Every structure is written in structure tokens, then in C-alpha cells.
PDB file of C-alpha atoms in Angstrom:
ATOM      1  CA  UNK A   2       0.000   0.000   0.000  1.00 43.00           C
ATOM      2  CA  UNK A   3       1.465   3.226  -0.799  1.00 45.00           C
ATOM      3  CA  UNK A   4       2.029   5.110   2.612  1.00 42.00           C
ATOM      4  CA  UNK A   5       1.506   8.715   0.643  1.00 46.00           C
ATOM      5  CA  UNK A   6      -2.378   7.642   0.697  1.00 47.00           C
ATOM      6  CA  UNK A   7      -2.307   6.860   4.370  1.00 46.00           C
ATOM      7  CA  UNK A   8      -1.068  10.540   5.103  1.00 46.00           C
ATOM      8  CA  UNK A   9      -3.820  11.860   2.976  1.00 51.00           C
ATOM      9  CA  UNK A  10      -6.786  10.340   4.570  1.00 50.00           C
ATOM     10  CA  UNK A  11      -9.493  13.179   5.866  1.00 59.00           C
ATOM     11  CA  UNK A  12     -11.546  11.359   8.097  1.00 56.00           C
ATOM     12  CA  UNK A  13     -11.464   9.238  11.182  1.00 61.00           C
ATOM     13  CA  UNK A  14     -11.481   5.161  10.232  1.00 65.00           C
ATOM     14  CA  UNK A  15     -13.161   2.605  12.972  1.00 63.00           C
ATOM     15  CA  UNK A  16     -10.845  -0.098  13.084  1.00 65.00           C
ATOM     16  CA  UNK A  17     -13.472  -3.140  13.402  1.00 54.00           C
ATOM     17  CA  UNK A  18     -10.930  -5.578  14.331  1.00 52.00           C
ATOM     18  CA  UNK A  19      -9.965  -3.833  17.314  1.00 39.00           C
ATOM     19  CA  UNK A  20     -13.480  -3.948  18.285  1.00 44.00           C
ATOM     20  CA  UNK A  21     -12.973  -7.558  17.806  1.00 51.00           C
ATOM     21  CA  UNK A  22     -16.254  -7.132  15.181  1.00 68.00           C
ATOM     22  CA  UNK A  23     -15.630  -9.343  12.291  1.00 78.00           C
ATOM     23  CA  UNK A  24     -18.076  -7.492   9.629  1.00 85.00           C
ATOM     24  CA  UNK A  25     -18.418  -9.149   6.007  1.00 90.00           C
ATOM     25  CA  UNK A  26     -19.336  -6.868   2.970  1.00 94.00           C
ATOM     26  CA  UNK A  27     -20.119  -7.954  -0.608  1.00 96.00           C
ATOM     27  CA  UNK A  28     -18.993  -6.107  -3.604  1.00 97.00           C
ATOM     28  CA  UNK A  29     -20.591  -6.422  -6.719  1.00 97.00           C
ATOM     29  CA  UNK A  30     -18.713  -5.885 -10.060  1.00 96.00           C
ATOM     30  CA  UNK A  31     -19.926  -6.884 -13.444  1.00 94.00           C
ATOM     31  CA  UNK A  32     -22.904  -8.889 -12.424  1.00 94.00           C
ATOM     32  CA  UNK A  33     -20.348 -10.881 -10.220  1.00 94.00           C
ATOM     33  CA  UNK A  34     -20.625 -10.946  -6.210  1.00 95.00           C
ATOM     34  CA  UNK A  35     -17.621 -11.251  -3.917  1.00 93.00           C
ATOM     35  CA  UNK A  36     -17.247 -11.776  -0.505  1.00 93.00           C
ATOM     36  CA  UNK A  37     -15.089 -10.340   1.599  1.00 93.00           C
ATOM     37  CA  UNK A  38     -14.054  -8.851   5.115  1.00 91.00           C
ATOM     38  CA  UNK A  39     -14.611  -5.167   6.294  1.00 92.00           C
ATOM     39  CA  UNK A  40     -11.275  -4.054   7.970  1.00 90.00           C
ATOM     40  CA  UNK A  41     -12.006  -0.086   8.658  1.00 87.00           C
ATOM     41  CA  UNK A  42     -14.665   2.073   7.384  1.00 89.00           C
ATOM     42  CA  UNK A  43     -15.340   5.780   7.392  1.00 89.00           C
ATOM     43  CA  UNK A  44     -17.585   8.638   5.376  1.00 89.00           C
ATOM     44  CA  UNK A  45     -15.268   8.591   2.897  1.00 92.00           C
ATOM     45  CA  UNK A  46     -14.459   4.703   2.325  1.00 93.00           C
ATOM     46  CA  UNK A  47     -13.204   1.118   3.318  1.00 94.00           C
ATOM     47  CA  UNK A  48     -10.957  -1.283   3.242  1.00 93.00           C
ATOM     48  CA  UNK A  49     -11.698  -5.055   2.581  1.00 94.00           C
ATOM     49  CA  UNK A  50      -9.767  -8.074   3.025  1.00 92.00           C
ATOM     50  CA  UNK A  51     -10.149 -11.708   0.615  1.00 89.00           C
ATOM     51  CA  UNK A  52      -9.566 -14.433   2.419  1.00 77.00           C
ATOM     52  CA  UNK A  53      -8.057 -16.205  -0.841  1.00 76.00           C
ATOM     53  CA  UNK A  54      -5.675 -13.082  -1.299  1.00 74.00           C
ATOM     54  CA  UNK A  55      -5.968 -12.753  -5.104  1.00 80.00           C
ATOM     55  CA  UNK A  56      -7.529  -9.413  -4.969  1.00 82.00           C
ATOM     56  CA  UNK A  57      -4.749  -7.902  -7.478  1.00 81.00           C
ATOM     57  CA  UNK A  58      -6.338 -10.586 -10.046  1.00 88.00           C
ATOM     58  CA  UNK A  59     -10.509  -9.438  -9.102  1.00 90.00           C
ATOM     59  CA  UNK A  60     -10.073  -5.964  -8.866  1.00 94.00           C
ATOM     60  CA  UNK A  61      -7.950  -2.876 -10.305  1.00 95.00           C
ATOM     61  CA  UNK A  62      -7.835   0.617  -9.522  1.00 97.00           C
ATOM     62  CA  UNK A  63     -10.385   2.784 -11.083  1.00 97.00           C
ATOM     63  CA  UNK A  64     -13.181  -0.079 -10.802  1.00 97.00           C
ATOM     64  CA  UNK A  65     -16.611   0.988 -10.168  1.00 97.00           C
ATOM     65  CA  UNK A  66     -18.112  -1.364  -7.828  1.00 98.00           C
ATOM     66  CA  UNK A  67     -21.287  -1.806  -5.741  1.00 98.00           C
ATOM     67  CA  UNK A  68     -20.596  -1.834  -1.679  1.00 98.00           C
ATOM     68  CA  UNK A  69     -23.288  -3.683   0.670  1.00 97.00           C
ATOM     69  CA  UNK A  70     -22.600  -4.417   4.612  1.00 94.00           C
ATOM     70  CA  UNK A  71     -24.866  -7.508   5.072  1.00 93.00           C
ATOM     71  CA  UNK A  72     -26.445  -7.553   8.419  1.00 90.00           C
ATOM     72  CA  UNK A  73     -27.088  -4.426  10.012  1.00 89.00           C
ATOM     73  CA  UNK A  74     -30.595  -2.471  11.223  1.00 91.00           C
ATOM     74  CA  UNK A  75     -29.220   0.766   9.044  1.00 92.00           C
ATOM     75  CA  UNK A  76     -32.035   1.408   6.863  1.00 93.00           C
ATOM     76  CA  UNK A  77     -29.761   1.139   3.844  1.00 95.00           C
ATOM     77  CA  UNK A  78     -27.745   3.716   4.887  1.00 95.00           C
ATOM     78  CA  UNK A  79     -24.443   1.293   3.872  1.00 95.00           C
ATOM     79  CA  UNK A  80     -26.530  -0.931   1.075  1.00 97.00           C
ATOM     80  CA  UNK A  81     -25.855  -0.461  -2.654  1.00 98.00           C
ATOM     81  CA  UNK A  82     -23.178   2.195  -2.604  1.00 97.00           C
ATOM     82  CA  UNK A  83     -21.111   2.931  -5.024  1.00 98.00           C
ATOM     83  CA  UNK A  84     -17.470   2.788  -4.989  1.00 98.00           C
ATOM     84  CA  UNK A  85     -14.285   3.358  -6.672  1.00 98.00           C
ATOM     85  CA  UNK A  86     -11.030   1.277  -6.109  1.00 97.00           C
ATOM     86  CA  UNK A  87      -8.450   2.908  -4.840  1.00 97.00           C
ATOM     87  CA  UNK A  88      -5.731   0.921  -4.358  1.00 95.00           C
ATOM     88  CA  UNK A  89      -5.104  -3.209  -4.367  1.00 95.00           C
ATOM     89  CA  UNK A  90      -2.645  -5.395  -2.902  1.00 91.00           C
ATOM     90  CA  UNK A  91      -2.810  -9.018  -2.857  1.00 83.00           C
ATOM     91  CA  UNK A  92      -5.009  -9.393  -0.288  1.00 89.00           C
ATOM     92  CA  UNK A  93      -6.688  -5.963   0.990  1.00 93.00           C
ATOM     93  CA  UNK A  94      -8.356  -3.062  -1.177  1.00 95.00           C
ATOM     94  CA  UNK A  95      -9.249   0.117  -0.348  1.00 96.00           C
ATOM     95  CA  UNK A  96     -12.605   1.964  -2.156  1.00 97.00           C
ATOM     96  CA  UNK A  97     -14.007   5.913  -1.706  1.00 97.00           C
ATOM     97  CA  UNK A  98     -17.543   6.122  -1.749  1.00 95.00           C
ATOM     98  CA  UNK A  99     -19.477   7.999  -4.326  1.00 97.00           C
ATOM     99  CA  UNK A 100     -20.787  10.176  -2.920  1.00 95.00           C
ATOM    100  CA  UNK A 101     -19.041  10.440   0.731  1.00 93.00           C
ATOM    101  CA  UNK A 102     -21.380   8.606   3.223  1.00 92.00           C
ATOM    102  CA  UNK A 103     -23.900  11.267   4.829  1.00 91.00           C
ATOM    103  CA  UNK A 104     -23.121   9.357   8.659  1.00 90.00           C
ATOM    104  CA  UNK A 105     -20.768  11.036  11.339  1.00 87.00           C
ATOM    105  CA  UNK A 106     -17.728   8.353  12.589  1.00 84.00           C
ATOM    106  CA  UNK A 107     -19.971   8.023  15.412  1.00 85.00           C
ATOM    107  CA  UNK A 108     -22.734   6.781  13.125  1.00 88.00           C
ATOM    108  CA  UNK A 109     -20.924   4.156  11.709  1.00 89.00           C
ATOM    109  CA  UNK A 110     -19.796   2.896  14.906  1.00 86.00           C
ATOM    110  CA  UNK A 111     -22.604   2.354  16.504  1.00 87.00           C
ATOM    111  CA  UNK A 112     -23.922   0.427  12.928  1.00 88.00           C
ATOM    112  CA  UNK A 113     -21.336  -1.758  12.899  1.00 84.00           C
ATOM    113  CA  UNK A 114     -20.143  -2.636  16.082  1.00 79.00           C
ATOM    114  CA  UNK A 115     -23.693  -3.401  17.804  1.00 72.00           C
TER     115      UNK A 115
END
């Protein structure tokens, strides 16, 4: 991952892990539906581990894709969004939402780690 993106993140990330919250998501691309884990999430995006670590072969940067945390009483607040990908290693990506999410950091926390 390319450390220059890390330094130019603008909003707060909830690290689910350390809430010992193992949240799945599924990303649609193409008509095709993948799996994988949520890592950290904020307004502005996500990161998602594959268990298989092929991601680099699935996904490249600049794919649209369609975002949907399975699970949660949100109202579809974090169903169907749309995403870009941002970066991809072999196993973890990182998407921005498009449009930002309209939830505070506190929002999302108490979504997804309830």
C-alpha cells in the first residue's frame, strides 16, 4: 500500500478488528458478487480483506463497484453504494464512496459494532 495515501486520509477510520467485530461486505462488479471482510470504514471509504488473497487478479484501480454491509438495522444507509477502487494489494483493497457517506464516525460505529 502506498504510505503517501495513508497521510492523505481526511476522516477518522473505525478499526473493526480492534473492536474484535468481524463485519463481512459484498462487492458487486460486473454482475459478479464477492465476498469479503470489512477491515475499517469511514464517510469517505473502506478497506476489505479476501480471504483467498488474489484481490490484485478481481479488482484494479479505477473499478466501479457496488458496496453492501450484510447484516445491520441501518435502513440502507451502507446498502448499494457505489465505490471506486483505490488501491489493491494481494489481499486488501481500499474503495471511496461515491458520494461520501452522509453518517458522522460516530454513526458508523454504533452500525457496525452493535
Amino acid at each position: 500500500m502506498n504510505q503517501d495515501f495513508t497521510e492523505r486520509r481526511q476522516y477518522h477510520r473505525i478499526y473493526l478488528r480492534a473492536y474484535v467485530f468481524n463485519r463481512q461486505a459484498m462487492l458487486r462488479k460486473d454482475g459478479e458478487v464477492f465476498r469479503l471482510g470489512l477491515v475499517d470504514i469511514s464517510m469517505g471509504g473502506a478497506r476489505f480483506t479476501l480471504a483467498a488473497g488474489n484481490a490484485g487478479s478481481l479488482f484494479a484501480v479505477g473499478d466501479v463497484v457496488i458496496c453492501s454491509i450484510p447484516g445491520l438495522n441501518d435502513k440502507g444507509a451502507l446498502q448499494d453504494l457505489r465505490c471506486e477502487i483505490r488501491w489493491v494489494d494481494s489481499g486488501q483493497l481500499g474503495v471511496r464512496f461515491l458520494p461520501e457517506l452522509a453518517l458522522s464516525t460516530v454513526d458508523l460505529q454504533q452500525l457496525l459494532t452493535v
